[in-house]
Amino acid sequence: MAEARSHPLVRRLRRLDILFGTAWRAAPLLATECVLAALGSSLFMLAYPLGFRAIVDGAIAHQPGRIVTGLVIAAVAFPGGWVLQLIGGALNSRMTDMGNLRLGLRIGGLATGAPFLEHFERPEYLTEIDTLRERRRTLAGAPAQTLGMIRSGIGFVGAAILLALVWPPLIVVPLLAIAPALADRKAARVEKRSDDELADPRRLLDDLFSLASSAGPARELRTFGVTDGLLARHARLGDEVNSKALRAAHVAALWEAMGWILYAAGFGAAIVALVLRAAHGDASPGAVVEVVSLLRRAQRQVSGATTSAGSFATAVTTADRLLWLEDYVAGQAAGAGQPAPAELSQGISLDHVWFTYPGQQTPVLRDVCLTLPAGSTVAVVGENGAGKSTLIKLLTGMYRPTSGRITVDGQDLAGISPQQWRLATTGAFQDFVRFSMPLGDSVGAGDLPRIDDRAAVLSAIRRAGAQDLVASEPDGEAGGGLGLDTLLGPYVGGRALSGGQWQRLALARGLMRDRPLLIVLDEPTASLDAPSEAALFASYRDAARNSAGETITVLVSHRFGTVHMADQIIVMDDGQVVEAGDHQQLIDQHGMYAELFALQAAGYR
């Protein structure tokens, strides 16, 4: 399958489908109207110089019929051509908008459909995705750009034929248009190379701007007085990026200027030669008017064609990036397709698991061997950077081990469909999402098939200890609580929440699924007080023990007042499991856990 997708012919067909099939599927009637408008305007624009010639020659020869014919042609063709161009521009803009929307859905579906997270964490992959996102509209405009080139091509060929009928050597002038076309292609390659080199600095520039202009970091930036320094860093990086981009723009402009100078020289020579012929009686005044009009049209056609060709070349390279993303996602999704177990009877085991992040050299997890029994509650502790969150990523199937394997009731997790495993897991994370949507949907997103089940949503909210947020009547806000339909976030009519309130909603979202095989809690309670965290974990522990499906609950926390309740405590250090057991066993070992527990307990005395 992968070989078939990468075959040159198949790849070209896929590229054509992206460039043109997207707009056609979005609006076939609109695409047809755009084609007809482009063809009609091209023909009209070729006709009116003939009308001018008939008017001039008829006036000199005192031929009223010829003058009237010229007037009719010019009166219909000139305004008709411009009207069709205006209509075509509006239709093309609408078609580009519709294609842009379709491409956005396609790119978003691919980015979120990849089963693993590698494309979000490798810089070279991020560059591809960022460029694809930034040039999405250019890609959506490929049909309009192509119509522009077709319109220019019709005008160019028609003008060349009409010029040759006046004086054959004049056909050389339109052929000189190859020079600016080639120069523009060279300029486009220069600018593309510059864009690729500046992708990382521009992403950092955007991050600095977001940091300085977003509400979230504002308090901390002002507390430490780093706003001026941040803006200064943004300015320095912006100057550096602009300087390199400007150098590339100058080189591109130089190439374009060389092409147009050559064309302008041929254009001027043709006008001088034709005027001399007219002076010697070898050409009529009407022919001179026709040729000047056609050459000016040819000049505009060349300019329009080169602009469209440059944009189309960018669209083609962007389409190749989309093909790369499709192939990457297809490669990631290939193979694994077994369903997850309906329930756990044994548990989850890690057998000599090693893991190194893509693009890195140092392993983050080293020779991890663990067994998480079905129905158990497991706490993972350790200092920052010990590998706790990476272990959670592997357990939830966000990454696969570099070596070793993870088994679920003896079945290799690598052989289970990532989508099926996600449906069997749930959790809450320290970097939880603040969904700007109605409160009920924000919680119900944890189990999409039941997002509209208000009883299930309210049950999850109560189990997360967030019942004080919700009014007694789900549809209203009586008693000061929020309704399930209350919009959350900094919007007109929206309600702002504290960090702890957002965190409780994230926990409720993680409780929406009734019988998951695995619940992961990766430091999800940083904004809660210690008693609230302990009560919450106790409810998770009790729910796991009473679960008919033998759910495993894994908690990552730095609070040992919560951790000590777990059935099994795993102590990690430098990517390795250094201790494992229950609280009393680890205290009796007088090892790392006992030391950390004593240090934290001393702080409460």
XYZ file of C-alpha atoms in Angstrom:
605
model
C 0.000 0.000 0.000
C 2.784 2.406 0.946
C 4.661 1.586 -2.282
C 1.517 2.237 -4.340
C 0.997 5.633 -2.666
C 4.590 6.652 -3.398
C 4.588 5.543 -7.081
C 5.363 8.641 -9.210
C 2.182 8.380 -11.295
C -0.035 7.792 -8.264
C 1.648 10.653 -6.443
C 1.031 13.019 -9.377
C -2.628 12.026 -9.469
C -2.920 12.585 -5.708
C -1.297 16.002 -6.104
C -3.751 16.941 -8.863
C -6.616 15.816 -6.654
C -5.429 18.115 -3.873
C -4.877 21.051 -6.226
C -8.142 20.794 -8.178
C -10.334 18.050 -6.745
C -10.745 19.855 -3.417
C -12.456 22.887 -4.988
C -14.482 20.757 -7.391
C -15.891 18.584 -4.595
C -16.591 21.677 -2.490
C -18.592 23.501 -5.198
C -18.778 21.922 -8.684
C -21.272 24.493 -10.035
C -19.184 27.404 -8.750
C -16.044 25.907 -10.304
C -17.844 25.616 -13.657
C -18.945 29.255 -13.462
C -15.350 30.312 -12.758
C -14.121 28.459 -15.859
C -16.778 30.027 -18.103
C -16.055 33.522 -16.762
C -12.311 33.069 -17.412
C -12.848 31.846 -20.985
C -15.379 34.570 -21.798
C -13.241 37.420 -20.481
C -10.192 36.119 -22.408
C -12.067 36.103 -25.727
C -13.592 39.550 -25.157
C -10.204 41.033 -24.298
C -8.785 39.728 -27.572
C -11.663 41.173 -29.601
C -11.645 44.846 -28.620
C -8.215 45.728 -30.211
C -9.726 44.561 -33.512
C -12.570 46.994 -32.933
C -10.108 49.849 -32.349
C -8.312 49.025 -35.604
C -11.593 48.992 -37.542
C -12.594 52.376 -36.096
C -9.267 54.052 -36.933
C -8.900 52.587 -40.429
C -12.588 53.212 -41.211
C -12.280 56.849 -40.161
C -9.181 57.375 -42.351
C -10.785 55.618 -45.323
C -14.163 57.348 -44.756
C -15.987 54.001 -44.428
C -18.966 54.472 -42.041
C -19.887 50.776 -42.072
C -16.419 49.798 -40.916
C -16.541 52.437 -38.170
C -19.922 51.146 -36.911
C -18.636 47.561 -36.919
C -15.597 48.600 -34.894
C -17.745 50.565 -32.467
C -20.053 47.586 -31.897
C -17.098 45.238 -31.304
C -15.373 47.658 -28.906
C -18.628 48.566 -27.110
C -19.440 44.891 -26.436
C -15.985 43.377 -25.961
C -14.267 46.025 -23.795
C -16.875 46.409 -21.014
C -17.914 42.755 -21.383
C -14.362 41.582 -20.774
C -13.921 43.744 -17.674
C -17.318 42.756 -16.250
C -16.516 39.060 -16.689
C -13.122 39.622 -15.075
C -14.764 41.255 -12.058
C -17.364 38.503 -11.808
C -14.683 35.853 -12.214
C -12.596 37.466 -9.462
C -15.520 37.373 -7.050
C -16.352 33.768 -7.962
C -12.709 32.717 -7.640
C -12.504 34.327 -4.203
C -15.579 32.425 -3.086
C -14.222 29.163 -4.519
C -10.911 29.738 -2.710
C -12.758 30.350 0.567
C -14.664 27.083 0.220
C -11.527 25.166 -0.721
C -9.685 26.749 2.207
C -12.349 25.508 4.602
C -12.161 21.981 3.173
C -8.388 21.961 3.369
C -8.520 23.197 6.958
C -10.757 20.283 7.882
C -8.501 17.886 5.979
C -5.280 19.142 7.580
C -6.854 19.257 11.038
C -8.189 15.732 10.614
C -4.748 14.459 9.601
C -2.902 16.281 12.391
C -5.281 14.943 15.024
C -5.768 11.572 13.335
C -2.147 10.508 13.660
C -2.121 7.960 16.501
C 1.147 9.196 17.993
C 2.582 12.590 18.939
C 5.881 12.566 17.065
C 4.777 15.159 14.487
C 4.037 17.660 17.284
C 7.437 17.332 18.957
C 10.020 16.980 16.169
C 11.147 20.425 14.878
C 11.466 19.266 11.259
C 7.922 17.894 11.330
C 6.600 21.042 12.990
C 8.179 23.090 10.204
C 6.269 21.084 7.606
C 2.966 21.414 9.466
C 3.438 25.141 10.208
C 4.248 25.867 6.563
C 1.236 23.833 5.476
C -0.992 25.785 7.861
C 0.370 29.174 6.750
C 0.078 28.433 3.017
C -3.283 26.710 3.187
C -5.089 29.521 1.404
C -2.469 29.613 -1.358
C -3.082 25.901 -1.863
C -6.844 26.479 -1.885
C -6.308 29.134 -4.564
C -4.670 26.698 -7.010
C -7.781 26.485 -9.256
C -8.040 30.297 -9.405
C -4.317 30.542 -10.159
C -4.670 27.952 -12.908
C -7.616 29.813 -14.428
C -5.507 32.947 -14.325
C -2.740 31.194 -16.246
C -5.259 29.770 -18.746
C -6.799 33.209 -19.253
C -3.337 34.702 -19.714
C -2.350 31.852 -22.056
C -5.396 32.384 -24.269
C -4.718 36.099 -24.379
C -1.025 35.505 -25.027
C -1.525 33.013 -27.879
C -4.324 35.066 -29.418
C -2.232 38.228 -29.268
C 0.715 36.414 -30.876
C -1.477 35.244 -33.776
C -2.965 38.707 -34.327
C 0.488 40.312 -34.174
C 1.854 37.821 -36.705
C -0.995 38.721 -39.092
C 0.037 42.391 -38.882
C 3.799 41.754 -39.269
C 5.284 38.277 -38.644
C 8.472 39.443 -36.825
C 6.235 40.904 -34.069
C 5.607 37.360 -32.798
C 9.079 37.492 -31.246
C 7.894 40.009 -28.632
C 5.401 37.693 -26.891
C 8.019 34.914 -26.991
C 10.342 37.167 -24.993
C 7.839 36.707 -22.158
C 9.659 33.448 -21.406
C 12.434 35.529 -19.836
C 10.352 37.103 -17.011
C 8.511 33.787 -16.533
C 11.782 31.926 -15.937
C 13.081 34.760 -13.778
C 9.951 34.646 -11.624
C 10.354 30.885 -11.144
C 13.930 31.425 -10.017
C 12.769 34.178 -7.647
C 10.093 31.866 -6.223
C 12.736 29.205 -5.475
C 14.904 31.799 -3.717
C 11.993 32.897 -1.538
C 10.959 29.301 -0.777
C 14.482 28.455 0.379
C 14.424 31.550 2.583
C 11.018 30.602 4.035
C 12.261 27.104 4.888
C 15.381 28.453 6.603
C 13.375 30.997 8.604
C 10.553 28.622 9.644
C 11.941 27.938 13.142
C 12.827 31.596 13.944
C 9.381 32.716 12.746
C 7.694 30.120 14.956
C 9.718 31.402 17.926
C 8.772 34.960 16.946
C 5.086 34.016 16.980
C 5.500 32.305 20.362
C 7.140 35.408 21.845
C 4.350 37.593 20.493
C 1.676 35.273 21.911
C 3.485 35.214 25.248
C 3.595 39.015 25.398
C 0.022 39.600 24.207
C -1.952 36.764 25.855
C -3.872 37.030 29.096
C -2.516 33.827 30.672
C 1.144 34.858 31.147
C 0.357 38.543 31.818
C 0.444 38.327 35.633
C 3.757 36.500 35.819
C 5.405 38.719 33.200
C 4.440 41.832 35.115
C 5.396 40.369 38.485
C 8.951 39.703 37.346
C 9.145 42.810 35.168
C 10.222 40.894 32.080
C 7.805 42.487 29.624
C 10.392 44.969 28.333
C 13.026 42.266 28.001
C 10.575 40.004 26.213
C 9.627 42.740 23.770
C 13.296 43.567 23.225
C 14.025 39.910 22.447
C 11.053 39.879 20.071
C 12.391 43.015 18.377
C 15.916 41.570 18.004
C 14.651 38.301 16.590
C 12.229 40.186 14.325
C 15.072 42.345 12.986
C 17.157 39.244 12.338
C 14.309 37.452 10.542
C 13.390 40.557 8.538
C 17.016 41.156 7.580
C 17.432 37.637 6.183
C 14.035 37.762 4.492
C 14.880 41.165 2.974
C 18.151 39.824 1.537
C 16.241 36.971 -0.078
C 13.629 39.438 -1.379
C 16.379 41.598 -2.923
C 17.892 38.594 -4.703
C 14.433 37.543 -5.936
C 13.676 41.102 -7.100
C 16.985 41.219 -8.990
C 16.091 38.054 -10.900
C 12.632 39.438 -11.710
C 14.074 42.778 -12.839
C 16.508 41.059 -15.222
C 13.666 39.164 -16.883
C 11.466 42.230 -17.262
C 14.315 44.403 -18.590
C 14.840 41.918 -21.411
C 11.116 41.886 -22.197
C 10.895 45.710 -22.051
C 13.775 46.019 -24.523
C 11.957 43.801 -27.025
C 8.689 45.663 -26.441
C 10.301 49.050 -27.137
C 12.107 47.803 -30.232
C 8.843 46.411 -31.663
C 7.014 49.722 -31.202
C 9.830 51.693 -32.864
C 9.968 49.268 -35.810
C 6.196 49.381 -36.356
C 6.090 53.182 -36.249
C 8.841 53.311 -38.872
C 6.862 50.897 -41.071
C 3.756 53.049 -40.707
C 5.801 56.136 -41.649
C 6.847 54.393 -44.881
C 3.294 53.267 -45.643
C 3.890 49.594 -44.923
C 1.334 49.524 -42.083
C -1.959 51.311 -41.513
C -2.534 53.634 -38.544
C -5.207 51.220 -37.356
C -2.644 48.396 -37.343
C -0.352 50.516 -35.176
C -3.195 51.117 -32.699
C -4.034 47.398 -32.725
C -0.413 46.334 -32.168
C 0.181 48.813 -29.329
C -3.032 47.633 -27.665
C -2.124 43.965 -28.141
C 1.424 44.443 -26.852
C 0.131 46.234 -23.756
C -2.339 43.390 -23.270
C 0.481 40.871 -23.778
C 2.546 42.687 -21.171
C -0.307 42.469 -18.644
C -0.944 38.829 -19.600
C 2.711 37.984 -18.981
C 2.673 39.822 -15.653
C -0.537 38.085 -14.596
C 0.686 34.700 -15.789
C 4.000 34.954 -13.939
C 2.228 36.033 -10.750
C -0.225 33.154 -11.076
C 2.616 30.766 -11.938
C 4.570 31.822 -8.847
C 1.541 31.314 -6.619
C 0.784 28.013 -8.341
C 4.366 26.832 -7.792
C 3.935 27.627 -4.092
C 0.628 25.748 -4.132
C 2.343 22.704 -5.679
C 5.042 22.624 -2.987
C 2.330 23.029 -0.357
C 0.393 20.147 -1.903
C 3.558 18.047 -1.601
C 3.666 18.897 2.092
C 0.074 17.744 2.444
C 0.993 14.512 0.646
C 3.839 14.076 3.134
C 1.417 14.515 6.033
C -1.033 12.029 4.519
C 1.739 9.482 3.977
C 3.082 10.042 7.490
C -0.326 9.506 9.083
C -0.994 6.462 6.884
C 2.375 5.000 7.892
C 1.737 5.628 11.579
C -1.736 4.099 11.413
C -0.704 1.060 9.380
C -0.608 -2.352 11.001
C -2.151 -2.221 14.473
C -5.801 -3.099 14.327
C -6.706 -5.546 17.101
C -9.461 -4.533 19.547
C -8.670 -3.821 23.186
C -9.833 -6.352 25.788
C -13.399 -5.854 27.005
C -12.115 -5.977 30.603
C -8.889 -6.690 32.451
C -8.239 -9.917 34.294
C -4.445 -9.793 34.694
C -3.306 -6.216 34.163
C -0.701 -4.223 32.257
C 2.954 -5.243 32.147
C 6.048 -3.392 30.956
C 8.825 -5.741 29.874
C 12.299 -4.162 29.630
C 10.914 -0.961 28.130
C 13.315 1.650 26.783
C 12.227 4.911 25.222
C 14.026 7.770 23.491
C 12.141 10.748 22.083
C 12.391 11.081 18.284
C 15.360 13.197 17.293
C 17.023 12.813 20.707
C 19.971 10.659 21.734
C 19.507 10.153 25.471
C 16.945 7.557 26.629
C 14.193 8.952 28.845
C 13.110 5.514 30.109
C 15.657 2.755 30.667
C 14.902 -0.915 31.137
C 11.567 -0.386 32.890
C 9.952 -3.599 34.147
C 6.576 -3.242 35.886
C 3.314 -5.040 36.463
C 0.136 -3.050 37.143
C -2.418 -5.575 38.421
C -6.022 -5.331 37.267
C -8.153 -3.335 39.680
C -5.168 -1.694 41.388
C -4.394 1.924 42.127
C -0.810 2.847 41.310
C 1.076 5.999 42.284
C 4.197 7.146 40.409
C 6.578 9.475 42.242
C 9.997 10.902 41.587
C 11.811 14.158 41.037
C 11.168 16.346 38.016
C 12.603 14.823 34.859
C 12.557 11.285 36.252
C 10.359 10.038 33.376
C 6.951 9.934 35.063
C 4.968 11.762 32.381
C 6.781 9.832 29.637
C 5.674 6.594 31.302
C 2.084 7.891 31.176
C 2.467 8.683 27.455
C 3.537 5.117 26.765
C 0.753 3.613 28.886
C -1.879 5.663 27.015
C -0.388 4.685 23.641
C 0.760 8.184 22.656
C 4.169 6.677 21.884
C 5.501 3.182 21.372
C 8.576 1.933 23.232
C 11.894 2.237 21.445
C 12.566 -1.318 22.625
C 10.830 -3.756 24.923
C 7.065 -4.107 24.983
C 3.920 -3.269 26.919
C 1.251 -5.956 27.233
C -2.422 -5.720 28.213
C -3.592 -9.061 29.640
C -0.730 -10.618 27.716
C -1.653 -8.892 24.438
C 1.028 -6.621 22.980
C -0.178 -3.001 23.132
C 1.595 -2.388 19.793
C -0.871 -4.832 18.220
C -3.947 -3.044 19.577
C -5.526 -0.334 17.442
C -4.541 3.039 18.951
C -8.102 4.273 18.460
C -9.510 1.233 20.273
C -7.046 1.669 23.141
C -7.955 5.361 23.481
C -11.607 4.361 23.865
C -10.561 2.063 26.717
C -8.578 4.745 28.579
C -9.380 8.070 30.179
C -7.632 10.547 32.399
C -6.763 14.059 33.412
C -3.470 15.820 32.826
C -1.496 18.684 34.299
C -1.681 20.597 30.993
C -5.446 20.112 30.660
C -7.457 21.850 27.947
C -9.720 24.768 28.795
C -12.520 24.176 26.306
C -14.242 27.447 25.389
C -17.661 25.880 24.950
C -20.788 25.311 27.059
C -19.977 23.800 30.439
C -21.885 20.573 29.730
C -20.047 20.049 26.441
C -16.702 20.791 28.113
C -17.292 17.873 30.486
C -19.174 15.637 28.034
C -16.262 15.782 25.589
C -14.720 13.064 27.756
C -17.175 10.595 26.213
C -18.468 11.948 22.915
C -21.308 9.424 22.437
C -22.787 10.699 25.704
C -21.948 14.392 25.382
C -25.681 15.244 25.436
C -26.487 12.868 28.307
C -27.038 15.433 31.048
C -27.434 12.839 33.780
C -24.022 11.355 32.905
C -22.437 14.817 32.765
C -23.856 15.796 36.170
C -22.728 12.475 37.652
C -19.157 13.070 36.429
C -19.224 16.609 37.828
C -20.350 15.340 41.248
C -17.691 12.619 41.354
C -15.037 15.241 40.521
C -16.203 17.355 43.464
C -17.324 20.174 41.169
C -21.021 20.102 42.086
C -20.762 23.556 43.657
C -20.085 24.953 40.157
C -23.405 23.801 38.742
C -26.828 25.188 39.528
C -29.491 22.922 40.943
C -31.387 23.308 37.666
C -29.136 22.190 34.791
C -30.670 24.652 32.320
C -30.438 27.680 34.570
C -28.115 29.491 36.921
C -30.271 29.592 40.022
C -28.473 29.970 43.299
C -25.350 31.444 41.694
C -24.231 28.204 40.019
C -23.601 27.773 36.319
C -25.941 26.009 33.930
C -24.724 23.226 31.671
C -25.399 25.565 28.735
C -23.291 28.394 30.172
C -20.531 29.388 27.775
C -17.071 29.266 29.348
C -14.178 31.513 28.437
C -13.374 35.173 27.751
C -16.201 35.799 25.285
C -19.299 37.981 25.246
C -21.747 36.135 27.457
C -19.024 33.734 28.636
C -18.031 33.059 32.236
C -14.439 33.145 33.464
C -13.344 30.385 35.858
C -10.482 30.100 38.311
C -7.646 27.654 37.720
C -9.056 25.256 40.306
C -12.513 25.348 38.746
C -11.100 24.596 35.299
C -9.139 21.731 36.843
C -12.229 20.212 38.436
C -14.004 20.323 35.077
C -11.006 18.561 33.496
C -11.248 15.880 36.198
C -14.978 15.535 35.556
C -14.228 15.111 31.874
C -11.907 12.253 32.778
C -14.711 10.576 34.718
C -17.233 10.528 31.892
C -16.400 7.008 30.698
C -18.136 4.352 32.760
C -15.826 1.358 32.576
C -12.372 2.294 31.240
C -9.545 -0.189 31.486
C -7.055 2.499 32.450
C -7.392 5.857 34.213
C -4.324 8.104 34.241
C -4.021 11.156 36.471
C -0.823 12.995 35.508
C -0.562 15.651 38.225
C -4.066 16.885 37.394
C -4.739 18.460 40.775
C -2.004 21.094 41.051
C -4.633 23.818 41.510
C -6.477 21.892 44.254
C -5.677 21.891 47.943
C -4.179 18.767 49.510
C -7.407 17.564 51.251
C -9.363 17.913 48.007
C -6.747 15.930 46.099
C -6.704 13.193 48.753
C -10.507 12.934 48.735
C -10.576 12.824 44.973
C -7.963 10.076 44.739
C -9.797 8.107 47.421
C -12.906 8.212 45.254
C -10.916 6.983 42.255
C -9.433 4.185 44.377
C -12.821 3.083 45.662
C -14.328 3.237 42.174
C -11.495 1.078 40.804
C -11.917 -1.500 43.541
C -15.660 -1.693 42.925
C -15.289 -1.798 39.138
C -16.554 -4.923 37.433
C -14.015 -4.315 34.662
C -10.988 -4.234 37.046
C -9.921 -0.688 36.108
C -6.305 0.312 36.743
C -5.807 3.843 38.102
C -2.365 5.462 37.740
C -1.652 8.682 39.644
C 1.396 10.914 39.191
C 1.710 13.268 42.148
C 4.218 15.022 44.376
C 1.876 14.955 47.404
C 2.708 11.980 49.578
C -0.419 12.496 51.658
C -2.300 11.242 48.594
C 0.281 8.793 47.289
C 0.381 6.659 50.445
C -3.190 5.408 49.772
C -2.156 3.618 46.540
C -1.954 -0.167 46.360
C 1.422 0.119 44.645
C 3.884 3.007 44.636
C 6.509 3.257 41.892
C 9.569 5.415 42.541
C 11.385 6.645 39.437
C 14.791 8.264 39.108
C 16.670 9.116 35.913
C 14.285 7.085 33.750
C 14.483 3.933 35.867
C 12.238 2.282 38.435
C 14.341 2.286 41.595
C 11.679 1.156 44.085
C 8.219 -0.401 43.993
C 5.817 -1.543 46.711
C 3.140 -0.227 49.008
C 3.669 2.660 51.389
C 4.732 0.644 54.417
C 7.077 -1.576 52.426
C 8.854 1.434 50.975
C 9.079 3.191 54.337
C 10.661 0.068 55.829
C 13.255 -0.031 53.022
C 14.602 3.394 54.102
C 15.301 4.216 50.487
C 14.479 7.137 48.191
C 10.735 7.038 48.887
C 11.246 7.080 52.660
C 13.613 10.035 52.281
C 11.198 12.031 50.102
C 8.283 11.194 52.400
C 10.212 12.330 55.450
C 11.230 15.597 53.779
C 7.647 16.397 52.843
C 6.271 15.346 56.225
C 8.783 17.635 57.947
C 7.376 20.547 56.037
C 3.948 19.972 57.599
C 5.191 19.758 61.173
